Structure formats: structure tokens, C-alpha cells
PDB file of C-alpha atoms in Angstrom:
ATOM      1  CA  MET N   1      77.413-139.107  95.678  1.00  0.00           C
ATOM      2  CA  GLU N   2      75.609-142.774  95.939  1.00  0.00           C
ATOM      3  CA  ASP N   3      73.588-141.393  98.971  1.00  0.00           C
ATOM      4  CA  PHE N   4      72.618-138.209  97.210  1.00  0.00           C
ATOM      5  CA  SER N   5      71.323-140.052  94.443  1.00  0.00           C
ATOM      6  CA  TYR N   6      69.340-142.439  96.837  1.00  0.00           C
ATOM      7  CA  SER N   7      67.982-139.544  98.668  1.00  0.00           C
ATOM      8  CA  MET N   8      66.545-138.015  95.377  1.00  0.00           C
ATOM      9  CA  GLY N   9      65.080-140.757  94.130  1.00  0.00           C
ATOM     10  CA  ARG N  10      63.410-141.454  97.505  1.00  0.00           C
ATOM     11  CA  ALA N  11      62.255-137.975  97.370  1.00  0.00           C
ATOM     12  CA  ASP N  12      60.747-138.489  93.843  1.00  0.00           C
ATOM     13  CA  HIS N  13      58.964-141.357  95.088  1.00  0.00           C
ATOM     14  CA  LEU N  14      57.244-139.804  98.059  1.00  0.00           C
ATOM     15  CA  ARG N  15      56.216-136.800  95.582  1.00  0.00           C
ATOM     16  CA  ARG N  16      54.683-139.453  93.074  1.00  0.00           C
ATOM     17  CA  ASP N  17      50.957-138.963  92.517  1.00  0.00           C
ATOM     18  CA  HIS N  18      49.412-142.309  93.845  1.00  0.00           C
ATOM     19  CA  ARG N  19      45.809-141.149  93.125  1.00  0.00           C
ATOM     20  CA  SER N  20      43.641-143.349  90.612  1.00  0.00           C
ATOM     21  CA  GLY N  21      44.139-141.878  87.198  1.00  0.00           C
ATOM     22  CA  LEU N  22      40.671-140.096  85.551  1.00  0.00           C
ATOM     23  CA  LEU N  23      40.516-139.997  81.823  1.00  0.00           C
ATOM     24  CA  VAL N  24      37.855-137.784  80.358  1.00  0.00           C
ATOM     25  CA  VAL N  25      36.450-138.235  76.842  1.00  0.00           C
ATOM     26  CA  ALA N  26      34.147-135.317  75.575  1.00  0.00           C
ATOM     27  CA  ASP N  27      33.968-132.798  73.072  1.00  0.00           C
ATOM     28  CA  ARG N  28      34.183-129.312  73.657  1.00  0.00           C
ATOM     29  CA  ILE N  29      35.787-129.214  77.257  1.00  0.00           C
ATOM     30  CA  ASP N  30      38.988-127.860  78.485  1.00  0.00           C
ATOM     31  CA  ALA N  31      41.626-129.976  80.953  1.00  0.00           C
ATOM     32  CA  ALA N  32      42.238-126.823  82.832  1.00  0.00           C
ATOM     33  CA  ASP N  33      38.464-126.535  83.879  1.00  0.00           C
ATOM     34  CA  LEU N  34      38.021-130.360  85.019  1.00  0.00           C
ATOM     35  CA  THR N  35      41.457-130.508  86.765  1.00  0.00           C
ATOM     36  CA  PRO N  36      39.895-129.012  90.131  1.00  0.00           C
ATOM     37  CA  VAL N  37      36.791-131.428  89.499  1.00  0.00           C
ATOM     38  CA  ALA N  38      39.304-134.332  89.776  1.00  0.00           C
ATOM     39  CA  ASP N  39      41.262-132.860  92.238  1.00  0.00           C
ATOM     40  CA  ALA N  40      37.999-132.440  94.449  1.00  0.00           C
ATOM     41  CA  ALA N  41      37.097-136.242  93.589  1.00  0.00           C
ATOM     42  CA  GLY N  42      40.451-137.578  94.868  1.00  0.00           C
ATOM     43  CA  LEU N  43      41.319-138.135  90.991  1.00  0.00           C
ATOM     44  CA  ARG N  44      44.413-137.492  89.180  1.00  0.00           C
ATOM     45  CA  LEU N  45      43.278-136.030  85.713  1.00  0.00           C
ATOM     46  CA  LEU N  46      45.148-137.964  82.746  1.00  0.00           C
ATOM     47  CA  GLY N  47      44.010-135.729  80.254  1.00  0.00           C
ATOM     48  CA  VAL N  48      40.561-134.843  77.947  1.00  0.00           C
ATOM     49  CA  ALA N  49      40.102-136.478  74.502  1.00  0.00           C
ATOM     50  CA  PRO N  50      37.645-135.685  72.203  1.00  0.00           C
ATOM     51  CA  LEU N  51      35.015-138.556  71.124  1.00  0.00           C
ATOM     52  CA  ALA N  52      36.839-139.158  67.728  1.00  0.00           C
ATOM     53  CA  ASP N  53      40.378-139.473  69.254  1.00  0.00           C
ATOM     54  CA  ALA N  54      38.812-141.666  72.339  1.00  0.00           C
ATOM     55  CA  PRO N  55      39.367-145.167  70.634  1.00  0.00           C
ATOM     56  CA  ALA N  56      43.403-144.539  70.139  1.00  0.00           C
ATOM     57  CA  ARG N  57      43.418-142.749  73.210  1.00  0.00           C
ATOM     58  CA  LEU N  58      42.516-145.599  75.131  1.00  0.00           C
ATOM     59  CA  ASP N  59      44.560-148.260  73.371  1.00  0.00           C
ATOM     60  CA  GLY N  60      47.671-145.812  74.498  1.00  0.00           C
ATOM     61  CA  GLN N  61      46.451-144.780  77.772  1.00  0.00           C
ATOM     62  CA  LEU N  62      48.332-146.688  80.600  1.00  0.00           C
ATOM     63  CA  GLN N  63      46.750-146.954  84.093  1.00  0.00           C
ATOM     64  CA  CYS N  64      43.450-145.545  83.709  1.00  0.00           C
ATOM     65  CA  ASP N  65      41.360-146.153  86.578  1.00  0.00           C
ATOM     66  CA  VAL N  66      38.377-144.203  85.990  1.00  0.00           C
ATOM     67  CA  LEU N  67      36.919-143.329  82.677  1.00  0.00           C
ATOM     68  CA  LEU N  68      34.320-140.467  82.264  1.00  0.00           C
ATOM     69  CA  LEU N  69      32.526-140.210  78.902  1.00  0.00           C
ATOM     70  CA  PHE N  70      30.106-137.879  78.030  1.00  0.00           C
ATOM     71  CA  CYS N  71      27.990-139.219  74.683  1.00  0.00           C
ATOM     72  CA  PRO N  72      25.187-136.827  74.422  1.00  0.00           C
ATOM     73  CA  ALA N  73      24.472-137.190  70.845  1.00  0.00           C
ATOM     74  CA  SER N  74      24.264-140.423  68.717  1.00  0.00           C
ATOM     75  CA  THR N  75      27.523-140.908  66.123  1.00  0.00           C
ATOM     76  CA  PRO N  76      28.343-143.417  63.664  1.00  0.00           C
ATOM     77  CA  ALA N  77      31.034-144.773  65.704  1.00  0.00           C
ATOM     78  CA  LEU N  78      29.722-144.311  69.465  1.00  0.00           C
ATOM     79  CA  GLU N  79      28.328-147.906  69.108  1.00  0.00           C
ATOM     80  CA  SER N  80      31.862-149.197  68.507  1.00  0.00           C
ATOM     81  CA  LEU N  81      33.500-146.864  71.175  1.00  0.00           C
ATOM     82  CA  LEU N  82      30.959-148.201  73.867  1.00  0.00           C
ATOM     83  CA  ALA N  83      31.731-151.551  73.045  1.00  0.00           C
ATOM     84  CA  GLN N  84      35.539-150.959  73.374  1.00  0.00           C
ATOM     85  CA  VAL N  85      34.904-149.022  76.471  1.00  0.00           C
ATOM     86  CA  GLU N  86      33.169-151.870  77.948  1.00  0.00           C
ATOM     87  CA  ALA N  87      35.709-154.615  77.119  1.00  0.00           C
ATOM     88  CA  GLN N  88      38.448-152.580  78.662  1.00  0.00           C
ATOM     89  CA  ALA N  89      36.726-151.971  81.557  1.00  0.00           C
ATOM     90  CA  VAL N  90      35.870-155.655  82.213  1.00  0.00           C
ATOM     91  CA  ARG N  91      39.936-156.393  81.237  1.00  0.00           C
ATOM     92  CA  GLN N  92      41.408-153.732  83.396  1.00  0.00           C
ATOM     93  CA  GLY N  93      38.954-153.169  85.993  1.00  0.00           C
ATOM     94  CA  MET N  94      38.203-149.985  85.252  1.00  0.00           C
ATOM     95  CA  ALA N  95      35.522-147.803  86.708  1.00  0.00           C
ATOM     96  CA  VAL N  96      33.130-146.056  84.131  1.00  0.00           C
ATOM     97  CA  ILE N  97      30.867-143.328  84.116  1.00  0.00           C
ATOM     98  CA  LEU N  98      28.803-142.913  80.889  1.00  0.00           C
ATOM     99  CA  VAL N  99      26.626-139.748  80.390  1.00  0.00           C
ATOM    100  CA  ALA N 100      24.194-140.137  78.026  1.00  0.00           C
ATOM    101  CA  GLY N 101      21.451-137.952  76.900  1.00  0.00           C
ATOM    102  CA  TRP N 102      17.939-138.779  75.851  1.00  0.00           C
ATOM    103  CA  GLU N 103      19.206-139.827  72.548  1.00  0.00           C
ATOM    104  CA  THR N 104      21.756-142.169  73.482  1.00  0.00           C
ATOM    105  CA  ILE N 105      20.271-143.760  76.934  1.00  0.00           C
ATOM    106  CA  ASP N 106      19.333-146.929  75.012  1.00  0.00           C
ATOM    107  CA  LEU N 107      22.472-147.593  73.336  1.00  0.00           C
ATOM    108  CA  ALA N 108      24.461-146.907  76.388  1.00  0.00           C
ATOM    109  CA  TYR N 109      22.398-148.928  78.524  1.00  0.00           C
ATOM    110  CA  ALA N 110      22.634-151.754  76.069  1.00  0.00           C
ATOM    111  CA  THR N 111      26.560-151.643  76.534  1.00  0.00           C
ATOM    112  CA  ALA N 112      26.902-150.607  80.285  1.00  0.00           C
ATOM    113  CA  GLN N 113      27.110-154.191  81.621  1.00  0.00           C
ATOM    114  CA  GLY N 114      30.011-154.011  83.853  1.00  0.00           C
ATOM    115  CA  SER N 115      29.721-154.010  87.520  1.00  0.00           C
ATOM    116  CA  HIS N 116      31.651-151.013  87.707  1.00  0.00           C
ATOM    117  CA  THR N 117      29.988-148.972  85.125  1.00  0.00           C
ATOM    118  CA  GLN N 118      27.540-145.990  86.177  1.00  0.00           C
ATOM    119  CA  LEU N 119      24.854-144.643  83.509  1.00  0.00           C
ATOM    120  CA  LEU N 120      23.802-141.339  84.054  1.00  0.00           C
ATOM    121  CA  CYS N 121      21.442-139.360  81.923  1.00  0.00           C
ATOM    122  CA  ASP N 122      21.567-135.530  81.806  1.00  0.00           C
ATOM    123  CA  PRO N 123      22.683-135.696  85.794  1.00  0.00           C
ATOM    124  CA  ASP N 124      22.597-132.504  87.949  1.00  0.00           C
ATOM    125  CA  HIS N 125      25.833-131.664  89.744  1.00  0.00           C
ATOM    126  CA  SER N 126      24.974-133.747  92.832  1.00  0.00           C
ATOM    127  CA  ASP N 127      24.659-136.692  90.513  1.00  0.00           C
ATOM    128  CA  LEU N 128      27.938-136.303  88.781  1.00  0.00           C
ATOM    129  CA  ALA N 129      29.861-135.624  91.945  1.00  0.00           C
ATOM    130  CA  ALA N 130      28.502-138.611  93.609  1.00  0.00           C
ATOM    131  CA  ALA N 131      29.715-140.853  90.630  1.00  0.00           C
ATOM    132  CA  LEU N 132      32.942-139.459  90.740  1.00  0.00           C
ATOM    133  CA  VAL N 133      33.579-140.449  94.419  1.00  0.00           C
ATOM    134  CA  THR N 134      31.842-143.872  94.008  1.00  0.00           C
ATOM    135  CA  ALA N 135      34.339-144.466  91.119  1.00  0.00           C
ATOM    136  CA  GLY N 136      37.328-143.309  92.730  1.00  0.00           C
ATOM    137  CA  GLU N 137      36.783-145.426  95.867  1.00  0.00           C
ATOM    138  CA  GLU N 138      36.168-148.463  93.706  1.00  0.00           C
ATOM    139  CA  ARG N 139      39.459-148.371  92.663  1.00  0.00           C
ATOM    140  CA  PRO N 140      41.625-147.063  95.439  1.00  0.00           C
ATOM    141  CA  ALA N 141      45.041-145.743  95.016  1.00  0.00           C
ATOM    142  CA  PRO N 142      47.825-148.040  96.868  1.00  0.00           C
ATOM    143  CA  GLY N 143      47.952-147.587 100.474  1.00  0.00           C
ATOM    144  CA  GLN N 144      44.887-145.229 100.426  1.00  0.00           C
ATOM    145  CA  VAL N 145      42.600-145.602 103.414  1.00  0.00           C
ATOM    146  CA  HIS N 146      38.900-144.937 103.046  1.00  0.00           C
ATOM    147  CA  ASP N 147      37.845-142.381 105.356  1.00  0.00           C
ATOM    148  CA  ARG N 148      34.123-142.374 105.761  1.00  0.00           C
ATOM    149  CA  ASP N 149      34.103-139.458 107.885  1.00  0.00           C
ATOM    150  CA  GLY N 150      35.356-137.411 105.047  1.00  0.00           C
ATOM    151  CA  ASP N 151      32.984-138.522 102.219  1.00  0.00           C
ATOM    152  CA  SER N 152      30.327-135.672 103.182  1.00  0.00           C
ATOM    153  CA  SER N 153      32.627-132.689 103.015  1.00  0.00           C
ATOM    154  CA  ARG N 154      34.598-134.088 100.050  1.00  0.00           C
ATOM    155  CA  LEU N 155      31.270-134.668  98.253  1.00  0.00           C
ATOM    156  CA  GLU N 156      30.274-130.988  99.150  1.00  0.00           C
ATOM    157  CA  GLN N 157      33.275-129.654  97.578  1.00  0.00           C
ATOM    158  CA  LEU N 158      33.311-131.557  94.566  1.00  0.00           C
ATOM    159  CA  SER N 159      29.768-130.572  94.023  1.00  0.00           C
ATOM    160  CA  ALA N 160      30.864-127.209  94.308  1.00  0.00           C
ATOM    161  CA  GLU N 161      33.543-127.493  91.893  1.00  0.00           C
ATOM    162  CA  VAL N 162      30.993-129.253  89.174  1.00  0.00           C
ATOM    163  CA  SER N 163      29.065-126.485  89.715  1.00  0.00           C
ATOM    164  CA  ARG N 164      31.434-123.986  88.170  1.00  0.00           C
ATOM    165  CA  LEU N 165      31.351-125.918  85.055  1.00  0.00           C
ATOM    166  CA  ALA N 166      27.414-125.741  84.879  1.00  0.00           C
ATOM    167  CA  ARG N 167      27.624-123.828  81.617  1.00  0.00           C
ATOM    168  CA  THR N 168      30.320-126.558  80.006  1.00  0.00           C
ATOM    169  CA  LEU N 169      28.114-129.471  81.104  1.00  0.00           C
ATOM    170  CA  ASP N 170      25.222-127.880  79.856  1.00  0.00           C
ATOM    171  CA  ALA N 171      26.529-127.853  76.609  1.00  0.00           C
ATOM    172  CA  LEU N 172      28.243-131.257  76.838  1.00  0.00           C
ATOM    173  CA  THR N 173      24.593-132.956  77.514  1.00  0.00           C
ATOM    174  CA  GLN N 174      22.933-130.571  75.350  1.00  0.00           C
ATOM    175  CA  ARG N 175      19.828-130.311  77.576  1.00  0.00           C
ATOM    176  CA  SER N 176      18.612-127.297  75.370  1.00  0.00           C
ATOM    177  CA  HIS N 177      18.448-129.736  72.509  1.00  0.00           C
ATOM    178  CA  PHE N 178      17.489-133.067  74.277  1.00  0.00           C
ATOM    179  CA  ALA N 179      15.261-132.015  77.326  1.00  0.00           C
ATOM    180  CA  ALA N 180      13.453-134.636  79.442  1.00  0.00           C
ATOM    181  CA  PRO N 181       9.816-134.987  78.413  1.00  0.00           C
ATOM    182  CA  SER N 182       7.078-134.604  80.723  1.00  0.00           C
ATOM    183  CA  PHE N 183       4.966-137.403  81.779  1.00  0.00           C
ATOM    184  CA  ASP N 184       2.152-137.731  79.518  1.00  0.00           C
ATOM    185  CA  PRO N 185      -1.173-139.016  81.562  1.00  0.00           C
ATOM    186  CA  GLY N 186      -3.157-140.201  78.600  1.00  0.00           C
ATOM    187  CA  PRO N 187      -4.116-143.421  77.667  1.00  0.00           C
ATOM    188  CA  ARG N 188      -0.472-144.720  77.033  1.00  0.00           C
ATOM    189  CA  ILE N 189       2.525-143.889  78.109  1.00  0.00           C
ATOM    190  CA  ALA N 190       4.238-143.682  74.667  1.00  0.00           C
ATOM    191  CA  ASP N 191       7.963-144.768  73.903  1.00  0.00           C
ATOM    192  CA  ARG N 192      10.354-142.353  72.505  1.00  0.00           C
ATOM    193  CA  PRO N 193      11.263-142.238  69.033  1.00  0.00           C
ATOM    194  CA  SER N 194      14.288-144.184  68.598  1.00  0.00           C
ATOM    195  CA  ASP N 195      17.462-142.781  67.392  1.00  0.00           C
ATOM    196  CA  TYR N 196      18.205-145.843  65.093  1.00  0.00           C
ATOM    197  CA  ILE N 197      17.414-144.882  61.503  1.00  0.00           C
ATOM    198  CA  GLY N 198      14.690-148.041  60.142  1.00  0.00           C
ATOM    199  CA  MET N 199      14.045-149.233  63.713  1.00  0.00           C
ATOM    200  CA  PRO N 200      11.268-151.917  62.719  1.00  0.00           C
ATOM    201  CA  ALA N 201       8.291-151.803  64.473  1.00  0.00           C
ATOM    202  CA  LEU N 202       8.128-154.158  67.569  1.00  0.00           C
ATOM    203  CA  ALA N 203       6.204-157.481  67.572  1.00  0.00           C
ATOM    204  CA  PRO N 204       4.078-158.235  70.541  1.00  0.00           C
ATOM    205  CA  MET N 205       6.006-160.372  73.253  1.00  0.00           C
ATOM    206  CA  SER N 206       3.587-163.167  72.905  1.00  0.00           C
ATOM    207  CA  ALA N 207       0.587-164.052  71.362  1.00  0.00           C
ATOM    208  CA  ALA N 208      -0.757-166.365  74.471  1.00  0.00           C
ATOM    209  CA  ALA N 209      -1.393-164.630  77.791  1.00  0.00           C
ATOM    210  CA  PRO N 210       0.377-165.910  80.984  1.00  0.00           C
ATOM    211  CA  HIS N 211      -1.260-168.207  82.720  1.00  0.00           C
ATOM    212  CA  SER N 212      -1.446-166.553  85.839  1.00  0.00           C
ATOM    213  CA  TYR N 213      -3.857-163.906  84.183  1.00  0.00           C
ATOM    214  CA  ALA N 214      -6.743-166.179  84.272  1.00  0.00           C
ATOM    215  CA  GLN N 215      -7.003-165.832  87.886  1.00  0.00           C
ATOM    216  CA  THR N 216      -7.913-162.060  87.507  1.00  0.00           C
ATOM    217  CA  PRO N 217      -9.545-162.155  84.169  1.00  0.00           C
ATOM    218  CA  THR N 218     -11.253-158.853  84.607  1.00  0.00           C
ATOM    219  CA  LEU N 219      -7.735-156.872  85.002  1.00  0.00           C
ATOM    220  CA  SER N 220      -6.920-154.815  82.155  1.00  0.00           C
ATOM    221  CA  ALA N 221      -3.780-152.442  81.235  1.00  0.00           C
ATOM    222  CA  THR N 222      -6.476-149.552  81.080  1.00  0.00           C
ATOM    223  CA  GLN N 223      -6.928-150.197  84.791  1.00  0.00           C
ATOM    224  CA  VAL N 224      -3.492-150.467  85.417  1.00  0.00           C
ATOM    225  CA  ARG N 225      -2.850-147.275  83.845  1.00  0.00           C
ATOM    226  CA  ASP N 226      -5.908-145.420  85.462  1.00  0.00           C
ATOM    227  CA  LEU N 227      -4.088-146.096  88.839  1.00  0.00           C
ATOM    228  CA  LEU N 228      -1.054-144.880  87.497  1.00  0.00           C
ATOM    229  CA  ARG N 229      -2.657-141.537  86.347  1.00  0.00           C
ATOM    230  CA  ALA N 230      -4.273-141.332  89.841  1.00  0.00           C
ATOM    231  CA  ARG N 231      -1.065-141.819  91.435  1.00  0.00           C
ATOM    232  CA  ARG N 232       0.508-138.905  89.234  1.00  0.00           C
ATOM    233  CA  ILE N 233      -2.403-136.320  89.820  1.00  0.00           C
ATOM    234  CA  ARG N 234      -1.453-136.489  93.658  1.00  0.00           C
ATOM    235  CA  ALA N 235       0.955-133.736  92.994  1.00  0.00           C
ATOM    236  CA  ASP N 236      -1.987-131.492  92.013  1.00  0.00           C
ATOM    237  CA  PHE N 237      -3.141-131.534  95.359  1.00  0.00           C
ATOM    238  CA  LEU N 238       0.063-131.973  97.630  1.00  0.00           C
ATOM    239  CA  PRO N 239       3.826-131.251  97.483  1.00  0.00           C
ATOM    240  CA  GLY N 240       5.145-133.499  94.603  1.00  0.00           C
ATOM    241  CA  ASP N 241       8.232-134.353  96.484  1.00  0.00           C
ATOM    242  CA  LEU N 242       6.612-136.493  98.960  1.00  0.00           C
ATOM    243  CA  PHE N 243       6.117-138.950  96.188  1.00  0.00           C
ATOM    244  CA  ALA N 244       9.705-139.243  94.669  1.00  0.00           C
ATOM    245  CA  ASP N 245       9.667-142.912  95.119  1.00  0.00           C
ATOM    246  CA  PRO N 246       9.236-144.163  91.315  1.00  0.00           C
ATOM    247  CA  ALA N 247       9.565-147.843  91.839  1.00  0.00           C
ATOM    248  CA  TRP N 248       5.599-148.523  92.118  1.00  0.00           C
ATOM    249  CA  ASP N 249       4.857-146.367  88.911  1.00  0.00           C
ATOM    250  CA  MET N 250       7.563-148.208  86.897  1.00  0.00           C
ATOM    251  CA  LEU N 251       6.391-151.394  88.317  1.00  0.00           C
ATOM    252  CA  LEU N 252       2.803-150.355  86.917  1.00  0.00           C
ATOM    253  CA  ASP N 253       4.027-148.878  83.976  1.00  0.00           C
ATOM    254  CA  LEU N 254       5.633-152.620  83.095  1.00  0.00           C
ATOM    255  CA  LEU N 255       2.416-154.375  84.366  1.00  0.00           C
ATOM    256  CA  ALA N 256       0.489-152.325  81.847  1.00  0.00           C
ATOM    257  CA  ALA N 257       2.669-153.127  79.053  1.00  0.00           C
ATOM    258  CA  ARG N 258       2.843-156.791  79.716  1.00  0.00           C
ATOM    259  CA  LEU N 259      -0.874-157.068  79.477  1.00  0.00           C
ATOM    260  CA  GLU N 260      -0.809-155.197  76.256  1.00  0.00           C
ATOM    261  CA  GLN N 261       1.836-157.600  75.109  1.00  0.00           C
ATOM    262  CA  GLU N 262       4.307-154.852  74.421  1.00  0.00           C
ATOM    263  CA  ARG N 263       7.797-153.929  75.291  1.00  0.00           C
ATOM    264  CA  VAL N 264       9.288-151.118  77.136  1.00  0.00           C
ATOM    265  CA  SER N 265      12.633-149.463  76.309  1.00  0.00           C
ATOM    266  CA  VAL N 266      14.852-148.194  78.928  1.00  0.00           C
ATOM    267  CA  SER N 267      14.065-144.413  77.903  1.00  0.00           C
ATOM    268  CA  SER N 268      10.336-145.173  77.703  1.00  0.00           C
ATOM    269  CA  LEU N 269      10.726-146.472  81.486  1.00  0.00           C
ATOM    270  CA  CYS N 270      12.398-143.549  82.402  1.00  0.00           C
ATOM    271  CA  ILE N 271       9.827-141.402  81.271  1.00  0.00           C
ATOM    272  CA  ALA N 272       7.081-143.391  83.099  1.00  0.00           C
ATOM    273  CA  ALA N 273       9.209-143.109  86.365  1.00  0.00           C
ATOM    274  CA  ALA N 274       8.545-139.321  86.119  1.00  0.00           C
ATOM    275  CA  VAL N 275      11.813-138.452  87.971  1.00  0.00           C
ATOM    276  CA  PRO N 276      15.268-137.232  86.677  1.00  0.00           C
ATOM    277  CA  PRO N 277      16.518-139.970  84.363  1.00  0.00           C
ATOM    278  CA  THR N 278      19.563-140.785  86.285  1.00  0.00           C
ATOM    279  CA  THR N 279      17.308-141.603  89.281  1.00  0.00           C
ATOM    280  CA  ALA N 280      15.189-143.668  87.288  1.00  0.00           C
ATOM    281  CA  LEU N 281      18.245-145.655  86.051  1.00  0.00           C
ATOM    282  CA  ARG N 282      19.381-146.260  89.587  1.00  0.00           C
ATOM    283  CA  TRP N 283      15.941-147.814  90.256  1.00  0.00           C
ATOM    284  CA  ILE N 284      16.160-149.675  87.067  1.00  0.00           C
ATOM    285  CA  ARG N 285      19.209-151.411  88.489  1.00  0.00           C
ATOM    286  CA  THR N 286      18.074-151.874  91.946  1.00  0.00           C
ATOM    287  CA  LEU N 287      14.595-153.308  90.623  1.00  0.00           C
ATOM    288  CA  THR N 288      16.894-155.718  88.504  1.00  0.00           C
ATOM    289  CA  ALA N 289      19.054-156.872  91.249  1.00  0.00           C
ATOM    290  CA  LYS N 290      15.809-157.596  93.383  1.00  0.00           C
ATOM    291  CA  GLY N 291      14.765-159.933  90.541  1.00  0.00           C
ATOM    292  CA  LEU N 292      11.726-157.688  89.986  1.00  0.00           C
ATOM    293  CA  VAL N 293      12.211-156.830  86.229  1.00  0.00           C
ATOM    294  CA  GLU N 294      14.803-158.341  83.609  1.00  0.00           C
ATOM    295  CA  ARG N 295      16.696-157.304  80.781  1.00  0.00           C
ATOM    296  CA  GLN N 296      15.491-158.640  77.466  1.00  0.00           C
ATOM    297  CA  ALA N 297      17.508-158.384  74.431  1.00  0.00           C
ATOM    298  CA  ASP N 298      15.643-157.026  71.159  1.00  0.00           C
ATOM    299  CA  PRO N 299      16.193-159.904  68.667  1.00  0.00           C
ATOM    300  CA  GLN N 300      15.909-157.486  65.746  1.00  0.00           C
ATOM    301  CA  ASP N 301      18.599-155.132  67.164  1.00  0.00           C
ATOM    302  CA  GLY N 302      21.382-156.084  69.508  1.00  0.00           C
ATOM    303  CA  ARG N 303      21.893-152.272  70.729  1.00  0.00           C
ATOM    304  CA  ARG N 304      18.783-152.377  72.144  1.00  0.00           C
ATOM    305  CA  ILE N 305      17.628-153.594  75.504  1.00  0.00           C
ATOM    306  CA  PHE N 306      14.018-153.883  76.921  1.00  0.00           C
ATOM    307  CA  ILE N 307      12.911-154.288  80.504  1.00  0.00           C
ATOM    308  CA  ALA N 308      10.120-156.447  81.604  1.00  0.00           C
ATOM    309  CA  LEU N 309       8.344-157.718  84.751  1.00  0.00           C
ATOM    310  CA  ALA N 310       9.808-160.921  85.969  1.00  0.00           C
ATOM    311  CA  GLN N 311       6.879-163.651  86.194  1.00  0.00           C
ATOM    312  CA  ASP N 312       7.210-163.736  89.871  1.00  0.00           C
ATOM    313  CA  ALA N 313       6.847-159.941  90.077  1.00  0.00           C
ATOM    314  CA  ALA N 314       3.858-160.139  87.517  1.00  0.00           C
ATOM    315  CA  ASP N 315       1.897-162.622  89.503  1.00  0.00           C
ATOM    316  CA  ALA N 316       2.416-160.884  92.815  1.00  0.00           C
ATOM    317  CA  MET N 317       1.048-157.527  91.235  1.00  0.00           C
ATOM    318  CA  ILE N 318      -1.847-159.436  89.714  1.00  0.00           C
ATOM    319  CA  ARG N 319      -2.685-161.091  93.343  1.00  0.00           C
ATOM    320  CA  TRP N 320      -2.280-157.382  94.864  1.00  0.00           C
ATOM    321  CA  PHE N 321      -4.681-155.906  92.486  1.00  0.00           C
ATOM    322  CA  GLY N 322      -7.425-158.562  93.311  1.00  0.00           C
ATOM    323  CA  ALA N 323      -6.751-158.136  97.043  1.00  0.00           C
ATOM    324  CA  SER N 324      -7.253-154.554  96.923  1.00  0.00           C
ATOM    325  CA  ARG N 325     -10.184-154.779  95.156  1.00  0.00           C
ATOM    326  CA  ARG N 326     -11.715-157.053  97.697  1.00  0.00           C
ATOM    327  CA  LEU N 327     -10.931-154.596 100.404  1.00  0.00           C
ATOM    328  CA  LEU N 328     -12.524-151.600  98.243  1.00  0.00           C
ATOM    329  CA  ALA N 329     -15.446-153.632  97.768  1.00  0.00           C
ATOM    330  CA  SER N 330     -16.286-154.613 101.738  1.00  0.00           C
TER     331      SER N 330
END
């Protein structure tokens, strides 16, 4: 009898699912629809909770390794939920995927500070699939060996599973209501209206111009934006996918804003990048990691973060403008 009980216990242990656990927080989605997505990502679906029930579910959920949270629309409780998620992620080492919409991207960016937090905005199927694979591999299950050879096929399978949920995902991210704005090649790249009621007007960064600008006194924001518009119209003459790298466009937009002594929000910079917002967010993270741009908190609203050129990057770009003018004039 003892041998039989031991064998049963050993068999139960072998059958136990050691995959990382995935909890999904979203409205209007069925767990049955997400189970194949989780399986394809190598994750174990713990359940799906609506946003209203998320705080209590997170408090009571054990062994949550990956959290996928859809927050396309602003709600009164969203700020506190995102703060709870970030605190729990830091405390437990939980990987987080935040799927924001244009209405919530600035708030989500302000709270997404963890090293294992991925921020997406209106992602396509491949973006979401890649985020799930990355999150799962950041929290490998006990005894799990990373198989690089299987990454490509697993990502392809996962992307196919996510594609089957296209209609549901479109409803979750509300693309029909919050479509990405087109790039405006006018004299200024205007910031999108904030979703925060009563957001005060932004004050200039400083009344004094940086010292390095004296080296090239003729450089103006208009000249920088003229170059930005010239780069943008390349797509009128050549295939636009040849110029998909948005880093330089983003740096030019930040330089123009600096010369105008204005601040740039995350959503505004994503618009200036003229690429899908999830791609723009990845570039913002890359530029931040390289020290070219920096985060600046809004002193009037802690829920908002601005992006600004670092001083060294601004000086280098201004020197480049001077050097390029001399080459063109020679």
C-alpha cells in the first residue's frame, strides 16, 4: 500500500504543470480563447479577470509569473491598478505586459518602470506574440532549458494563435475608436489632447537657452522641423518601408521641442516617429538606455512623463547641423 501511494504521488508530481503561470486582465475576453495562446507561448493560463476585479485577483493569486493587462481606455481606477501591478511586479519578479491604447499610453508609460515590464500600444499579432515569448523566457519554469533553435517556430505558432483572436483583440484595444493618428507635416507636431481632465498648460522648460546654442545662433526649431518634413516626404517618391528606422526622426522632434522650450509627451513622440506605437516605444527605451534621451517627470501631474534630449545628445546634434551646413556650402 505504501509503495502504491508513493508511486501515485510520484506520478502526480510528474504530471504537474511547471510552466510559468499567465494571468490575463481584460474585459470582454473568454479564457477558452486565450488557452491556445498561452499554450503556444509555453505558459500556463491561470485565468482571466476583468479590470474591475483585478486588484482583488492580484492580491489572492499565487505563483503569477506573467501578467498580461489590457488597458485601452482610461478609467477612474486604472492609475491605482497600474501602481499595484508595478509594485507587485517588483516584489515578486513578475513579468508584465501592458497593452495600452492612445488614450492611456502616457499613464501606462509613467508607471511602467520595471525591468521586466513591456509596454505595447495597439500591438499587431506579432508584437503581442513576441512579448509573450519574451515574458515567458524571462521567468523560466524550474528545470526548463532555453531552446534557441525552437524560438522561430514557436513564435510563428504563437503568432498564428494570436491571429485567431484578431476580432477579440481589436475589441480589447478599441482600434476603431482610438486609431493611431497620421503624421502631421505642418509647422509643428502637435501633442495629442491629454486624457486627464483639467491638465494645465505646459510651462516652458526654461527661460534661458542652453549655453551650447550660442555656438550656432542661427539654428531654429523651424529649420529642424523643415529637415524632419523633408525626411517624411521621401515616402512620396520611394517605398516608405525603406525608411522604417524612426530614431533620427524622434531625435529631430525632440531637438525642435528643446529649441522651442517645450516638453514632449510619450504619445506626442510616438506620433512624431511615424511608425506603429509599439515600435516607437521600443525605440524610446533604446534611446533612453543609450543615454540619448531622458525621462522627466511632470511637476504638475505625477501621472505624466516627458521625454527630452540629454544635454550631450543636444550638443552633438547642434554640432552636426553646423558641420552639415559647412559641407553643403562648400
